[in-house]
Coordinates of C-alpha atoms and ligand atoms in Angstrom, one line a residue:
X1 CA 16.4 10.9 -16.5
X2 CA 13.2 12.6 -16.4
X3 CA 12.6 15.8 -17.4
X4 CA 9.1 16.8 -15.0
X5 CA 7.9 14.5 -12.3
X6 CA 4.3 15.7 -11.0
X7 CA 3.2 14.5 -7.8
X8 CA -0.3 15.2 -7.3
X9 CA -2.0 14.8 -4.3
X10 CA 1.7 16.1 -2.3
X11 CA -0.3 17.2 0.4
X12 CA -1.9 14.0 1.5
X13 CA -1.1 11.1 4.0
X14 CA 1.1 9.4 1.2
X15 CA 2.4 12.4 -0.7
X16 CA 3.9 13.6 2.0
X17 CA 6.2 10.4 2.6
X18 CA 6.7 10.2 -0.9
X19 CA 8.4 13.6 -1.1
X20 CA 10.7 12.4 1.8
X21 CA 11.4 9.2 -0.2
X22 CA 11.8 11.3 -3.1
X23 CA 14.5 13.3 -0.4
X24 CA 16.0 10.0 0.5
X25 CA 16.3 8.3 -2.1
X26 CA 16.9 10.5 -5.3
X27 CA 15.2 9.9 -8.5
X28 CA 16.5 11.6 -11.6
X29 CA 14.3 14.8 -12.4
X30 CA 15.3 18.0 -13.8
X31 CA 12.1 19.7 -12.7
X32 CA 9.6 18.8 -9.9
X33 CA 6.2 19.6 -9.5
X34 CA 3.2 19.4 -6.1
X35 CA -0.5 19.4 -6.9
X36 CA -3.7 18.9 -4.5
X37 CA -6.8 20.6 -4.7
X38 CA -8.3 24.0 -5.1
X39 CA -7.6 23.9 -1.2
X40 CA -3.9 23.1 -0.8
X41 CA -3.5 25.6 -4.1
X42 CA -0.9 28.5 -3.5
X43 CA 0.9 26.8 -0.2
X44 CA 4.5 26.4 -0.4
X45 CA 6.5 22.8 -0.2
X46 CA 9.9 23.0 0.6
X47 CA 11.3 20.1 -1.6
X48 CA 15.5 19.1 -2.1
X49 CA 16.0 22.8 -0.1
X50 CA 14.4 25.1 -3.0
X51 CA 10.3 26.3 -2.1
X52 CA 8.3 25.1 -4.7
X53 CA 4.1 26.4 -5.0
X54 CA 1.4 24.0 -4.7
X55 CA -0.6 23.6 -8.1
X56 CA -4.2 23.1 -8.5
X57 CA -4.9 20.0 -10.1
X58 CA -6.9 20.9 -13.3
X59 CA -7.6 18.6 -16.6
X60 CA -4.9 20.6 -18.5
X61 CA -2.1 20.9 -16.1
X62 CA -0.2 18.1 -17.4
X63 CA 1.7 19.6 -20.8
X64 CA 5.8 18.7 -20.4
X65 CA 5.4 16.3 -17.5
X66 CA 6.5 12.7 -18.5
X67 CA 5.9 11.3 -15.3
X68 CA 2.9 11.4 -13.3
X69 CA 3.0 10.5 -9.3
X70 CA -0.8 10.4 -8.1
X71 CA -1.9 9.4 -4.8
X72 CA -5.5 10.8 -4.3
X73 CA -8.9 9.5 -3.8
X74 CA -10.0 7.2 -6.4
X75 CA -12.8 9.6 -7.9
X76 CA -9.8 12.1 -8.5
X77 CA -7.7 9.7 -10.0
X78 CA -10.7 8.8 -12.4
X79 CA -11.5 12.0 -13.5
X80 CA -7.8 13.6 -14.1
X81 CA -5.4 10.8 -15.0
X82 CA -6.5 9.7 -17.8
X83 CA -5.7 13.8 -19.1
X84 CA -1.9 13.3 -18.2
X85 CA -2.2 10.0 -20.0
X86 CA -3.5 12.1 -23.3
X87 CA -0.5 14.7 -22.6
X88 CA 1.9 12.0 -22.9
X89 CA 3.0 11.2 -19.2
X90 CA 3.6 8.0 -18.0
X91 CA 1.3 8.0 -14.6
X92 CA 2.0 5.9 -11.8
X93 CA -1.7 5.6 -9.3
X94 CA -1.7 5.2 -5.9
X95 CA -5.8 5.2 -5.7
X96 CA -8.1 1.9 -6.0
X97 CA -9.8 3.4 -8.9
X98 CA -7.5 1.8 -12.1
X99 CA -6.0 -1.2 -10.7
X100 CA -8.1 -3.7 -11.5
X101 CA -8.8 -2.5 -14.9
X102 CA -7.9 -4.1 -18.1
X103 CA -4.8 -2.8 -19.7
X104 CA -4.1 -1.3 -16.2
X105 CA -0.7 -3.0 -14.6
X106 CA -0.9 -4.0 -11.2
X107 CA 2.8 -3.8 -9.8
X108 CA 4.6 -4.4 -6.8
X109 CA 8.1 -4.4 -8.0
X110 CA 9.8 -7.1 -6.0
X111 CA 7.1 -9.0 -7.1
X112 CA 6.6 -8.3 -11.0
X113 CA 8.9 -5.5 -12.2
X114 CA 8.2 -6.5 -15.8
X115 CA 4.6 -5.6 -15.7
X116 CA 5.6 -2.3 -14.9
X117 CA 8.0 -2.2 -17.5
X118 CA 5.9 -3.5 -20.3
X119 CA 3.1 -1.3 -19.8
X120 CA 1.0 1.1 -21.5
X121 CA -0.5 4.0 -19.9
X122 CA -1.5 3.7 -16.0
X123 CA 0.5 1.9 -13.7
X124 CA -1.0 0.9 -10.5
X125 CA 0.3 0.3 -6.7
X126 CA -2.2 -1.9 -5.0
X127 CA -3.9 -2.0 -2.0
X128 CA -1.6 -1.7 1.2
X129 CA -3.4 -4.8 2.9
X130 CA -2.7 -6.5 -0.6
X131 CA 1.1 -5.4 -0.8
X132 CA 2.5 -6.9 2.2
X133 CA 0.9 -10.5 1.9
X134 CA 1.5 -10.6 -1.5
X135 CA 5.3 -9.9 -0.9
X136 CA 5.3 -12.7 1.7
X137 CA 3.3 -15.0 -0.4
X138 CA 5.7 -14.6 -3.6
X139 CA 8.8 -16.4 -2.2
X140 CA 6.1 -19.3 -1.0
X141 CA 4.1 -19.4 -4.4
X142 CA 7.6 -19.6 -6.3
X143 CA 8.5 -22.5 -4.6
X144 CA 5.1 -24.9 -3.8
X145 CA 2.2 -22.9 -5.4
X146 CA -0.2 -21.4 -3.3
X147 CA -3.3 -22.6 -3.4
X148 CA -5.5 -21.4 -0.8
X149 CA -4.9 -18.1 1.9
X150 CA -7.1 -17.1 5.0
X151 CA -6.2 -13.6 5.8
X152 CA -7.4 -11.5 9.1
X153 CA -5.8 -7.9 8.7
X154 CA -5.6 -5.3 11.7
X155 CA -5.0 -2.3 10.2
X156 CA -3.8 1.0 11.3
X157 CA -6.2 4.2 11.0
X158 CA -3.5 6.1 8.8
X159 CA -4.9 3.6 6.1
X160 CA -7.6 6.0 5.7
X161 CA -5.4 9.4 5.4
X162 CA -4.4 12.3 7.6
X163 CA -8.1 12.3 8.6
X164 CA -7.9 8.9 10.5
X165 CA -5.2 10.1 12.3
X166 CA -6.4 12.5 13.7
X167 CA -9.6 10.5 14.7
X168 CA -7.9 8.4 16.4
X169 CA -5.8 10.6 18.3
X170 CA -8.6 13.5 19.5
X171 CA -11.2 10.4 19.6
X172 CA -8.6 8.9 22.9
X173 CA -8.1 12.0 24.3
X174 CA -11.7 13.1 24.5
X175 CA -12.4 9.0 26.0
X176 CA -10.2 9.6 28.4
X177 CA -11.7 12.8 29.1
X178 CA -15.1 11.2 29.5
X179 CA -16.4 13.3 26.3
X180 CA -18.0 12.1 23.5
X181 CA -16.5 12.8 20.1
X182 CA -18.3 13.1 16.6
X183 CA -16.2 10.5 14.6
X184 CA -16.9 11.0 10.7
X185 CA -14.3 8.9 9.2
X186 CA -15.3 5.9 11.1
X187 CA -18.4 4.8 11.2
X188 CA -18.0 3.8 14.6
X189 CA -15.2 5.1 17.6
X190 CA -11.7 3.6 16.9
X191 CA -10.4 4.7 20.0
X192 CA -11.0 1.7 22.5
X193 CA -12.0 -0.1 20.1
X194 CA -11.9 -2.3 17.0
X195 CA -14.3 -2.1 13.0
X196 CA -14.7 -5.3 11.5
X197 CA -15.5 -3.4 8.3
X198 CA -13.1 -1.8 6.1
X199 CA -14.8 -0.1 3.0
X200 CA -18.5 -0.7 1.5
X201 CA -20.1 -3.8 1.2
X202 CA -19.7 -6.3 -2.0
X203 CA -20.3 -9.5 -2.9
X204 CA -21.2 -12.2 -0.7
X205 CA -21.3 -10.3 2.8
X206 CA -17.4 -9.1 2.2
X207 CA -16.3 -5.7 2.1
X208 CA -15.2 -4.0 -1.0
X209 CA -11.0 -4.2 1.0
X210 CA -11.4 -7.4 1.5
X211 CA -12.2 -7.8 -2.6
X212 CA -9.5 -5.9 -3.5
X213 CA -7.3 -8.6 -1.5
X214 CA -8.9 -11.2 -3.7
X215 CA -8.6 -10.1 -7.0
X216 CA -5.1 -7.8 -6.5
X217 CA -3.5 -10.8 -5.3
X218 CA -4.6 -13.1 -8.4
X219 CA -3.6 -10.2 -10.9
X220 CA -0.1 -10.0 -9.4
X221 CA 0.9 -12.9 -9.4
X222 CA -1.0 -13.7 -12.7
X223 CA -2.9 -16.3 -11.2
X224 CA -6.6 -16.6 -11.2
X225 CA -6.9 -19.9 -9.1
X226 CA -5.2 -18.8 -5.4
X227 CA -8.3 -18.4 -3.3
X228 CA -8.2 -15.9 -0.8
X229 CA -10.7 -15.2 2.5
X230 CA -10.1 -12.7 3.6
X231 CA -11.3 -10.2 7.3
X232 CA -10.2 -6.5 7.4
X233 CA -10.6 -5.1 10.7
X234 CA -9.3 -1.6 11.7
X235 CA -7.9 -1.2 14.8
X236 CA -7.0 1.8 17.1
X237 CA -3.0 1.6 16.2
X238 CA -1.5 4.8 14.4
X239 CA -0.1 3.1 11.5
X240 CA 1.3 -0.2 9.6
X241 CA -1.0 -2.5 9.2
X242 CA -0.3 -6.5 10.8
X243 CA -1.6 -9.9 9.5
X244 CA -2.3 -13.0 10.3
X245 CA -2.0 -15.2 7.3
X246 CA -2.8 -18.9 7.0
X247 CA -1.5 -20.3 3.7
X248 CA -2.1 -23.8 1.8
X249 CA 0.6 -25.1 -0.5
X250 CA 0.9 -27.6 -3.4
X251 CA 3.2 -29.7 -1.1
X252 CA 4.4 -28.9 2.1
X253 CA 6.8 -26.1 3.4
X254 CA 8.1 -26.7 6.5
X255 CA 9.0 -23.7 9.1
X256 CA 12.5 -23.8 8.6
X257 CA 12.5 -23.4 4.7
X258 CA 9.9 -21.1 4.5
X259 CA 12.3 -19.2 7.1
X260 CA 14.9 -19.6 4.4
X261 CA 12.7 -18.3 1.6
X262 CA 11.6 -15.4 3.0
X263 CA 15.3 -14.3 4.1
X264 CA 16.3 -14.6 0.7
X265 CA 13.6 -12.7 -0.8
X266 CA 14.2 -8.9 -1.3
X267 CA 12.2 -6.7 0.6
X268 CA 11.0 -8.9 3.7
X269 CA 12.8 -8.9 6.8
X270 CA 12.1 -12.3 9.4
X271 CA 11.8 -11.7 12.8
X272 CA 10.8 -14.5 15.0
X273 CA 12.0 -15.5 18.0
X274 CA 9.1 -16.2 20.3
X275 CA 11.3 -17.5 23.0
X276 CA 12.6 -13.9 23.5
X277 CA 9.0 -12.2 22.9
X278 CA 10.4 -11.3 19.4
X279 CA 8.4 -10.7 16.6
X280 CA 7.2 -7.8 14.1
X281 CA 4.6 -5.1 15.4
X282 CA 3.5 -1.9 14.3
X283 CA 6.3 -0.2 16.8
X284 CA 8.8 -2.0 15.6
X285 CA 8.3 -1.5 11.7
X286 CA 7.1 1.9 11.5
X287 CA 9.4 4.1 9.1
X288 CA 10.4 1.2 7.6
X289 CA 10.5 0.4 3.5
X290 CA 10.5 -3.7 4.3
X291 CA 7.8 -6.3 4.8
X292 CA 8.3 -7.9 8.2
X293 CA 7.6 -11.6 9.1
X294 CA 7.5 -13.6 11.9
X295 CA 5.4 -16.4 14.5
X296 CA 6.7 -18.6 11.2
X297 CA 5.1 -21.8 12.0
X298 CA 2.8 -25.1 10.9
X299 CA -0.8 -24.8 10.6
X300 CA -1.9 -27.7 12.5
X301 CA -5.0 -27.1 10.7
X302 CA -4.0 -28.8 7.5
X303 CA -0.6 -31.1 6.4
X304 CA 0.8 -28.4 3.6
X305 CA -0.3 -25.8 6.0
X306 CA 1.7 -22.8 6.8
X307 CA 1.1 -20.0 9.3
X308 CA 2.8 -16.8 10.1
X309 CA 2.4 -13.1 11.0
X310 CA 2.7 -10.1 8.9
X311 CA 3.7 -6.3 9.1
X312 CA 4.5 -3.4 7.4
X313 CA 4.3 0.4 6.9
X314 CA 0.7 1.0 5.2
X315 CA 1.8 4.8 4.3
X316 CA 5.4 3.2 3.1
X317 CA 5.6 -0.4 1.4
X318 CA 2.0 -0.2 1.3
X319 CA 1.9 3.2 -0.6
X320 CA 4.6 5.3 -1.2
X321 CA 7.8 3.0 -1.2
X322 CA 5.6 0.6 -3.9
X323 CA 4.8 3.6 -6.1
X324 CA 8.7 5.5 -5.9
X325 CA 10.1 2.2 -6.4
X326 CA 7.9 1.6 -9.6
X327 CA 8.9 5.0 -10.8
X328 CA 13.0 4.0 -10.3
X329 CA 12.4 0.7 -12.7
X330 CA 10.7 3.1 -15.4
X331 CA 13.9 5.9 -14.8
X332 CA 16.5 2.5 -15.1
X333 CA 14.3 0.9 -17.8
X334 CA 12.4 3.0 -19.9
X335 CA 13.6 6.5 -19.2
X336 CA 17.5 5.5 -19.2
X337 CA 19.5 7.1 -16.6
Ligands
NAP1 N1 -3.1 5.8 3.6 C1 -2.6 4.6 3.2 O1 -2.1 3.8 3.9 C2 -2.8 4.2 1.7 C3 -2.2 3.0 1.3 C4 -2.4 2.6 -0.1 C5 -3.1 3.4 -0.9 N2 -3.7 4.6 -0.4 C6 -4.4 5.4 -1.4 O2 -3.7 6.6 -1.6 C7 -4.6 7.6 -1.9 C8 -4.3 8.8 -1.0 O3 -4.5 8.4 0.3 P1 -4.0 9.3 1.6 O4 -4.1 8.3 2.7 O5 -2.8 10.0 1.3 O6 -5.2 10.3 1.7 P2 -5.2 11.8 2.3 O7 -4.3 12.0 3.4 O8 -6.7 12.1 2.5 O9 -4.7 12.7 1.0 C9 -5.4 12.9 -0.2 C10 -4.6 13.7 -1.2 O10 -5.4 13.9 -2.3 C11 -5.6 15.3 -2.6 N3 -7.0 15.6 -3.1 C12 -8.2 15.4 -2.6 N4 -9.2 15.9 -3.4 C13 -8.5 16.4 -4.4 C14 -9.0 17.1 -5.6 N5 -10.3 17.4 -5.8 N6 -8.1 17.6 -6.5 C15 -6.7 17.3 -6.3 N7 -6.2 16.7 -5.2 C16 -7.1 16.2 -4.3 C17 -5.5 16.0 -1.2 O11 -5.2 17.3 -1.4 P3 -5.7 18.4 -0.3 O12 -4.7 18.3 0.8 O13 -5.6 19.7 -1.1 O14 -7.1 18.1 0.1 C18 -4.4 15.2 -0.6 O15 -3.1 15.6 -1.2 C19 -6.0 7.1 -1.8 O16 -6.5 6.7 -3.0 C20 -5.8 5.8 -0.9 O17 -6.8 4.9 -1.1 C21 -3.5 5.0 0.8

């Protein structure tokens, strides 16, 4: 049982479906807590039927909270956690900014539960674009060892926060108005359209999402040699994020037992039935805590190629699910019930 849970950055795209997980699913608090910025400051939540004040986030707001819940821009997440850290809390980070850092664990916990509850300090929830594929690739690495993955991602605009959102749905209306509209969380119109760019440039002519698919998906599942290529498009859908994901084995897995390994792994739901148009999309797995898989077939491409399509919930499994479901292993394992 915990004694204070802090969620900082309630306010936010993800900290707002965390406190309806948090409604859902109960974890064991005595006391909860909401922070955001200076802007957010003196709102009221309404949380398990009691009002509760929003909290400015602040270096030294952290005293009595043993568990951190942050899901902010990474620059926040830099600057404040490592002060709850100091204070004692355990911190769970939703951002970019820690994950790949040494000492940092990287935790999706179908995938490696005991990382999260081995570690010191910050806990991270990767990348949404990361999350999904790596649940679907676990069952197949398990078995035959993945070697190589090509990735192509179309990813919804709440990937980027309430803002995109709201991009995309005044940037349609004023399209279909014939009036232009001043996008300034895209770099270019979403409506009508699709941005094969998602984040800054890095190495090599990918962008800095694409690199996090890399070297997230290597850190989970603790091995450096799975090569990943990886495109990260953006696309004009509202939210979960789809995938197209072609993967190399170290022998081959045929369609049907790959079927039967992602059935039996937890989390991931298969539907595919292309004879009857069924398959995962972003309508159909919207509000939903599972990884969805389907078009499960051969990659003629290769002999120990396999091939399938990939959905999920960015805002959920890819944020807030993964981070309240880390927090449940350290209440069961390191917290005691
Ligand atoms: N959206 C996704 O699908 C997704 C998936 C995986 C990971 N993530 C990561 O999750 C984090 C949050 O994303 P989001 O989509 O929820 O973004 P968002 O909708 O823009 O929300 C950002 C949150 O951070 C708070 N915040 C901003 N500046 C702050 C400051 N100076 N001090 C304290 N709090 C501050 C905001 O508070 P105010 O309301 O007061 O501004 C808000 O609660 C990001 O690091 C993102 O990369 C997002």
């Amino acid at each position: 049982m915990f004694n204070t849970v802090a969620l900082v950055g309630a306010t936010g795209a993800v900290g707002r479906i965390m406190r309806q997980l948090l409604e859902e699913r109960p974890l064991p608090a005595k006391t909860f807590r909401f922070l955001a910025s200076k802007r957010s400051a003196g709102g009221t939540i309404t949380f398990r039927g009691q009002d509760h004040q929003v909290e400015e986030l602040t270096k030294d707001c952290f005293a009595g909270t043993d568990l951190v819940i942050a899901t902010t821009p990474d620059e926040i997440a830099r600057d404040y956690l490592p002060s709850a850290v100091e204070a004692g809390a355990t911190v769970i980070d939703e951002s970019g900014y820690w994950r790949m850092k040494e000492g940092v664990a990287l935790v999706i916990p179908e995938v490696n539960p005991q990382d999260a509850i081995n570690a010191k300090g910050i806990i991270a929830s990767p990348n949404c674009s990361t999350t999904q594929m790596v649940v679907a690739l676990k069952p197949l690495h398990d078995a035959a060892k993945v070697k190589r993955v090509v990735v192509s991602t179309y990813q919804a605009v709440s990937g980027i926060g309430l803002s995109g959102t709201k991009e995309l749905e005044e940037g349609t209306h004023m399209h279909l108005h014939g009036q232009p509209y001043n996008y300034t969380a895209f770099k270019h119109p979403i409506a009508f359209n699709c941005i094969p760019q998602i984040g800054g440039e890095k190495e090599a002519g990918y962008t800095s999402e694409e690199m996090k698919m890399v070297y997230e998906t290597r850190k989970i599942l603790g091995d450096e040699s799975i090569l990943v290529c990886p495109t990260c498009v953006r696309i004009p859908v509202a939210n979960c994020h789809s995938e197209t994901i072609a993967v190399e084995t170290e022998r081959p897995i045929s369609p049907e037992e790959a079927r039967g390994l992602f059935e039996s792994f937890p989390g991931i739901k298969v539907v595919d039935d292309i004879g009857s148009s069924m398959y995962p999309m972003p309508l159909n797995s919207t509000g939903s805590d599972l990884v969805y898989v389907g078009r499960i077939r051969k990659d003629l491409s290769h002999p120990n190629g396999l091939s399938f399509w990939c959905v999920s919930d960015n805002l959920r499994k890819g944020a807030a699910t993964n981070a309240i479901q880390i927090a449940e292993l350290l209440a069961k394992h390191r917290f005691g019930k």
